[in-house]
Structures are given as C-alpha cells and as structure tokens.
Amino acid sequence: MALAGKREAIAEPASLSAYRALERMIVTLELAPGISVSEGELVERSGFGRTPVREALQRLAWEGFVEIRPRSGISVAPLNPSDWLKVIDARRGVEIILARSAARFLNRETVARFHNVSLAMRKAAIMGNVIAFLDADRQFDEVLADASDNQFAARLAAPLQTHSRRFWFRYQSEDGLASATEHHLHVLAAIIDGDEERAAEATGSLMDLVRGYAVTVATR
C-alpha cells in the first residue's frame, strides 16, 4: 500500500501558496516597483483568501519586498540599481557555503532533483523563456537549500536570492539568459559530482557574473 505521506501528495499551506504567488508577481514586475495596492486587490489578483494573503504580506514585508501602511495600503518596494550590488555582496559567502554543503551531503534524491532543475534550465534557455528560467532558478535554490542540510544559511540566502531574481529580471542583458544558464549548469554539475571545491569555485564565478551585471546597472 502506498504511503499517505508522499511528498507530492502533501498540499502546502495556503499562506505559502499565497506567498509564492505574490512573490512571483513582485519578481516579474507584475506588481510594479513603488506601486501602492490594497489588500483586497491582492486577494483578487492572487485568488487566495484574506488570511493567507495577510500572512504572505507579513513575510514579504519582513523580507523587504513590501511596506504595509495601516489605512494606506501596501507599497511595493522600489528598485534602486545600486542596491543590486549590496544584494550580491551579501549573497556571495552564503551561496558558497550552500554549494559546498550540497556537494558534501549529496544523496540519490537530491541528485534526481538537481538533474530535473538542470533540464528545466536548459529548456528555458533553448526557448528563450525568461519566466521559465526564473521558475527553474527558484527550484534550484530550493533544492540547494534542502541538499545543504544547513537551514540557517538557507534562511539567510532565500530573500537575497529573490531580490536578485527581481533585479535580474528588470535589468537582464541580451545575453543574460544564456550566460546565467551556463554558469548555473557549471554549479549543478560540480554539486552532482560531489566536488566541494569545484562547486565553490563555480558558485563564485556565478556571483561574479551577476555582480558584473549589477556594476553595469549601477554605473549607467
């Protein structure tokens, strides 16, 4: 008899689903930087009830994506180009820790999940589908967090990763998708091989790539 607790059969909490929906709208600029919206509008646009949306907004506010103003609605955080550099500089060290740990604690399940992420990223790059790449990038971050067996580093990295996706979506260059995919695949290959040093080096190169984009944007 199949176990009732299969991972795919467990429905995630409504507040987490609402968070994912609103986060995606913010990252893809569907909720434009600096815009003011009401809680009711977000309930309607997300399709979730007031309680899950309210809980999601509390988390988004803590992560710096929105500001909740009593009696004035919700303000989406602006995108200041110079802030991207700060995000990347904060990410670099923790990303290397996560990559090293993932390579060290690799198991059969996470190898399969990393292979799925790799395939998703390749498909997104071939199709030139930026949204699909962002979805695959989020999957990569989630698998990396699980594989690292370091919830402290993962919790620190998560909002920084999302901020970075938002900046990248706004300021991506013409070759951004291909380059980002190539660098992510190098990280994935090193982790799957269980090579901690190569995983750290590939992650550093990925951060260098994104930081280069951030420098260009900040100095325009």
CSV table of C-alpha atoms in Angstrom, one decimal:
chain,number,residue,atom,x,y,z
A,1,MET,CA,0.0,0.0,0.0
A,2,ALA,CA,1.3,3.5,-1.0
A,3,LEU,CA,2.3,5.7,1.9
A,4,ALA,CA,-0.1,8.5,2.5
A,5,GLY,CA,2.7,10.9,3.3
A,6,LYS,CA,4.2,11.0,-0.2
A,7,ARG,CA,5.9,14.4,-0.8
A,8,GLU,CA,3.8,15.2,-3.9
A,9,ALA,CA,0.6,14.3,-2.1
A,10,ILE,CA,1.1,16.8,0.7
A,11,ALA,CA,-0.7,20.1,0.0
A,12,GLU,CA,1.3,23.2,1.0
A,13,PRO,CA,-0.3,25.7,3.4
A,14,ALA,CA,-2.5,28.3,1.7
A,15,SER,CA,-0.3,31.1,3.2
A,16,LEU,CA,2.8,29.6,1.5
A,17,SER,CA,1.0,29.3,-1.8
A,18,ALA,CA,-0.2,32.9,-1.5
A,19,TYR,CA,3.4,33.9,-0.7
A,20,ARG,CA,4.7,32.2,-3.8
A,21,ALA,CA,2.0,33.8,-6.0
A,22,LEU,CA,2.7,37.3,-4.7
A,23,GLU,CA,6.4,36.9,-4.7
A,24,ARG,CA,6.3,35.9,-8.4
A,25,MET,CA,4.2,39.0,-9.2
A,26,ILE,CA,6.8,41.1,-7.5
A,27,VAL,CA,9.8,39.4,-9.1
A,28,THR,CA,8.3,39.6,-12.6
A,29,LEU,CA,7.2,43.2,-12.0
A,30,GLU,CA,3.6,42.4,-12.5
A,31,LEU,CA,3.4,44.3,-9.2
A,32,ALA,CA,5.5,47.3,-10.3
A,33,PRO,CA,8.2,48.8,-8.1
A,34,GLY,CA,6.8,51.6,-6.0
A,35,ILE,CA,3.1,50.9,-6.7
A,36,SER,CA,0.5,51.0,-4.0
A,37,VAL,CA,-2.1,48.3,-3.8
A,38,SER,CA,-4.8,47.3,-1.4
A,39,GLU,CA,-5.1,44.0,0.4
A,40,GLY,CA,-8.4,43.4,-1.3
A,41,GLU,CA,-6.8,43.9,-4.8
A,42,LEU,CA,-4.1,41.4,-3.9
A,43,VAL,CA,-6.7,38.9,-2.7
A,44,GLU,CA,-8.5,39.3,-6.0
A,45,ARG,CA,-5.4,39.1,-8.2
A,46,SER,CA,-3.9,36.1,-6.3
A,47,GLY,CA,-7.0,34.1,-5.9
A,48,PHE,CA,-6.3,33.4,-2.2
A,49,GLY,CA,-8.4,34.4,0.8
A,50,ARG,CA,-7.6,37.4,3.1
A,51,THR,CA,-5.9,35.4,5.8
A,52,PRO,CA,-3.3,33.6,3.6
A,53,VAL,CA,-2.7,36.9,1.7
A,54,ARG,CA,-2.2,38.8,5.0
A,55,GLU,CA,0.2,36.2,6.3
A,56,ALA,CA,2.1,36.2,3.0
A,57,LEU,CA,2.3,40.0,3.1
A,58,GLN,CA,3.8,39.9,6.6
A,59,ARG,CA,6.6,37.6,5.3
A,60,LEU,CA,7.1,39.8,2.3
A,61,ALA,CA,7.4,42.9,4.4
A,62,TRP,CA,10.0,41.2,6.7
A,63,GLU,CA,12.0,40.3,3.6
A,64,GLY,CA,11.9,43.9,2.3
A,65,PHE,CA,9.6,43.5,-0.7
A,66,VAL,CA,6.6,45.4,0.5
A,67,GLU,CA,5.8,48.0,3.1
A,68,ILE,CA,2.5,47.7,4.9
A,69,ARG,CA,0.9,51.0,5.7
A,70,PRO,CA,-2.1,51.0,8.0
A,71,ARG,CA,-5.1,52.6,6.3
A,72,SER,CA,-2.9,53.5,3.3
A,73,GLY,CA,-2.5,50.1,1.6
A,74,ILE,CA,0.6,48.1,0.6
A,75,SER,CA,3.6,49.7,-1.1
A,76,VAL,CA,5.8,47.5,-3.3
A,77,ALA,CA,9.5,48.2,-2.7
A,78,PRO,CA,11.2,50.3,-5.3
A,79,LEU,CA,14.2,49.0,-7.4
A,80,ASN,CA,17.2,51.1,-6.7
A,81,PRO,CA,20.0,50.0,-9.1
A,82,SER,CA,22.8,50.5,-6.6
A,83,ASP,CA,21.1,48.1,-4.2
A,84,TRP,CA,21.7,45.1,-6.5
A,85,LEU,CA,25.4,45.3,-5.7
A,86,LYS,CA,24.6,45.1,-2.0
A,87,VAL,CA,22.4,42.1,-2.5
A,88,ILE,CA,25.1,40.2,-4.5
A,89,ASP,CA,27.8,41.1,-2.0
A,90,ALA,CA,25.6,39.8,0.8
A,91,ARG,CA,24.8,36.6,-1.1
A,92,ARG,CA,28.3,35.5,-2.2
A,93,GLY,CA,29.6,34.0,1.0
A,94,VAL,CA,26.4,32.2,2.0
A,95,GLU,CA,25.9,30.8,-1.6
A,96,ILE,CA,29.4,29.3,-1.5
A,97,ILE,CA,28.6,27.7,1.9
A,98,LEU,CA,25.4,26.2,0.5
A,99,ALA,CA,27.1,24.8,-2.7
A,100,ARG,CA,29.9,23.2,-0.7
A,101,SER,CA,27.4,21.7,1.8
A,102,ALA,CA,25.2,20.4,-1.0
A,103,ALA,CA,28.1,18.7,-2.7
A,104,ARG,CA,29.1,17.2,0.7
A,105,PHE,CA,25.7,15.8,1.7
A,106,LEU,CA,24.5,14.8,-1.7
A,107,ASN,CA,22.1,11.8,-1.9
A,108,ARG,CA,20.2,10.0,-4.5
A,109,GLU,CA,17.0,12.1,-4.1
A,110,THR,CA,18.8,15.4,-4.4
A,111,VAL,CA,20.8,14.2,-7.4
A,112,ALA,CA,17.5,13.4,-9.2
A,113,ARG,CA,16.1,16.8,-8.2
A,114,PHE,CA,19.2,18.7,-9.4
A,115,HIS,CA,19.0,16.8,-12.7
A,116,ASN,CA,15.4,18.0,-13.1
A,117,VAL,CA,16.5,21.6,-12.4
A,118,SER,CA,19.3,21.3,-15.0
A,119,LEU,CA,16.8,20.0,-17.6
A,120,ALA,CA,14.4,22.8,-16.8
A,121,MET,CA,17.1,25.5,-17.2
A,122,ARG,CA,18.3,24.0,-20.5
A,123,LYS,CA,14.8,24.1,-21.9
A,124,ALA,CA,14.2,27.6,-20.7
A,125,ALA,CA,17.4,28.8,-22.4
A,126,ILE,CA,16.7,27.0,-25.6
A,127,MET,CA,13.2,28.6,-25.8
A,128,GLY,CA,14.5,31.9,-24.6
A,129,ASN,CA,11.8,31.8,-21.9
A,130,VAL,CA,12.9,34.1,-19.1
A,131,ILE,CA,9.9,33.3,-16.8
A,132,ALA,CA,10.6,29.6,-17.2
A,133,PHE,CA,14.2,30.2,-16.3
A,134,LEU,CA,13.2,32.2,-13.2
A,135,ASP,CA,11.0,29.3,-12.1
A,136,ALA,CA,13.9,26.8,-12.6
A,137,ASP,CA,16.2,29.2,-10.7
A,138,ARG,CA,13.8,29.2,-7.8
A,139,GLN,CA,13.7,25.4,-7.9
A,140,PHE,CA,17.5,25.3,-7.9
A,141,ASP,CA,17.6,27.5,-4.8
A,142,GLU,CA,15.1,25.3,-3.0
A,143,VAL,CA,16.9,22.1,-3.9
A,144,LEU,CA,20.2,23.7,-2.9
A,145,ALA,CA,18.7,24.7,0.5
A,146,ASP,CA,17.4,21.1,1.1
A,147,ALA,CA,20.6,19.4,0.0
A,148,SER,CA,22.9,21.7,2.0
A,149,ASP,CA,21.4,20.5,5.3
A,150,ASN,CA,22.0,24.0,6.7
A,151,GLN,CA,18.7,25.7,7.5
A,152,PHE,CA,20.5,28.7,8.9
A,153,ALA,CA,22.4,29.5,5.7
A,154,ALA,CA,19.3,28.6,3.6
A,155,ARG,CA,17.1,31.0,5.5
A,156,LEU,CA,19.6,33.8,5.2
A,157,ALA,CA,20.0,33.2,1.5
A,158,ALA,CA,16.4,32.9,0.4
A,159,PRO,CA,15.3,36.5,0.5
A,160,LEU,CA,18.6,37.6,-1.1
A,161,GLN,CA,18.0,35.2,-3.9
A,162,THR,CA,14.6,36.5,-4.6
A,163,HIS,CA,15.8,40.2,-4.5
A,164,SER,CA,18.5,39.2,-7.0
A,165,ARG,CA,15.9,37.5,-9.3
A,166,ARG,CA,13.9,40.7,-9.3
A,167,PHE,CA,16.8,42.8,-10.2
A,168,TRP,CA,18.0,40.4,-12.9
A,169,PHE,CA,14.5,40.2,-14.5
A,170,ARG,CA,14.4,44.0,-14.6
A,171,TYR,CA,18.0,44.6,-15.9
A,172,GLN,CA,18.9,41.5,-17.8
A,173,SER,CA,21.1,42.0,-20.8
A,174,GLU,CA,20.6,40.4,-24.2
A,175,ASP,CA,23.0,37.5,-23.5
A,176,GLY,CA,21.9,37.3,-19.8
A,177,LEU,CA,19.8,34.2,-20.1
A,178,ALA,CA,22.4,32.1,-21.9
A,179,SER,CA,25.2,33.2,-19.6
A,180,ALA,CA,23.2,32.7,-16.4
A,181,THR,CA,22.1,29.2,-17.6
A,182,GLU,CA,25.7,28.2,-18.4
A,183,HIS,CA,27.0,29.3,-15.1
A,184,HIS,CA,24.2,27.6,-13.2
A,185,LEU,CA,24.8,24.4,-15.1
A,186,HIS,CA,28.5,24.5,-14.0
A,187,VAL,CA,27.4,24.8,-10.4
A,188,LEU,CA,24.9,22.0,-10.8
A,189,ALA,CA,27.5,19.7,-12.4
A,190,ALA,CA,30.0,20.2,-9.7
A,191,ILE,CA,27.5,19.6,-6.9
A,192,ILE,CA,26.2,16.4,-8.7
A,193,ASP,CA,29.8,15.2,-8.9
A,194,GLY,CA,30.2,15.8,-5.2
A,195,ASP,CA,33.1,18.1,-5.8
A,196,GLU,CA,33.0,20.7,-3.0
A,197,GLU,CA,35.9,22.8,-4.3
A,198,ARG,CA,34.6,23.0,-7.8
A,199,ALA,CA,31.1,23.7,-6.5
A,200,ALA,CA,32.5,26.7,-4.5
A,201,GLU,CA,34.5,27.9,-7.5
A,202,ALA,CA,31.6,27.7,-9.9
A,203,THR,CA,29.4,29.5,-7.4
A,204,GLY,CA,31.9,32.2,-7.1
A,205,SER,CA,32.0,32.6,-10.9
A,206,LEU,CA,28.2,32.8,-10.9
A,207,MET,CA,28.2,35.5,-8.3
A,208,ASP,CA,30.9,37.3,-10.3
A,209,LEU,CA,28.8,37.2,-13.4
A,210,VAL,CA,25.7,38.6,-11.7
A,211,ARG,CA,27.8,41.2,-9.9
A,212,GLY,CA,29.2,42.3,-13.3
A,213,TYR,CA,25.6,43.0,-14.4
A,214,ALA,CA,24.9,44.9,-11.2
A,215,VAL,CA,28.0,47.1,-11.6
A,216,THR,CA,27.0,48.0,-15.2
A,217,VAL,CA,23.5,48.9,-14.0
A,218,ALA,CA,24.7,50.9,-11.0
A,219,THR,CA,27.2,53.0,-13.1
A,220,ARG,CA,24.9,53.8,-16.1
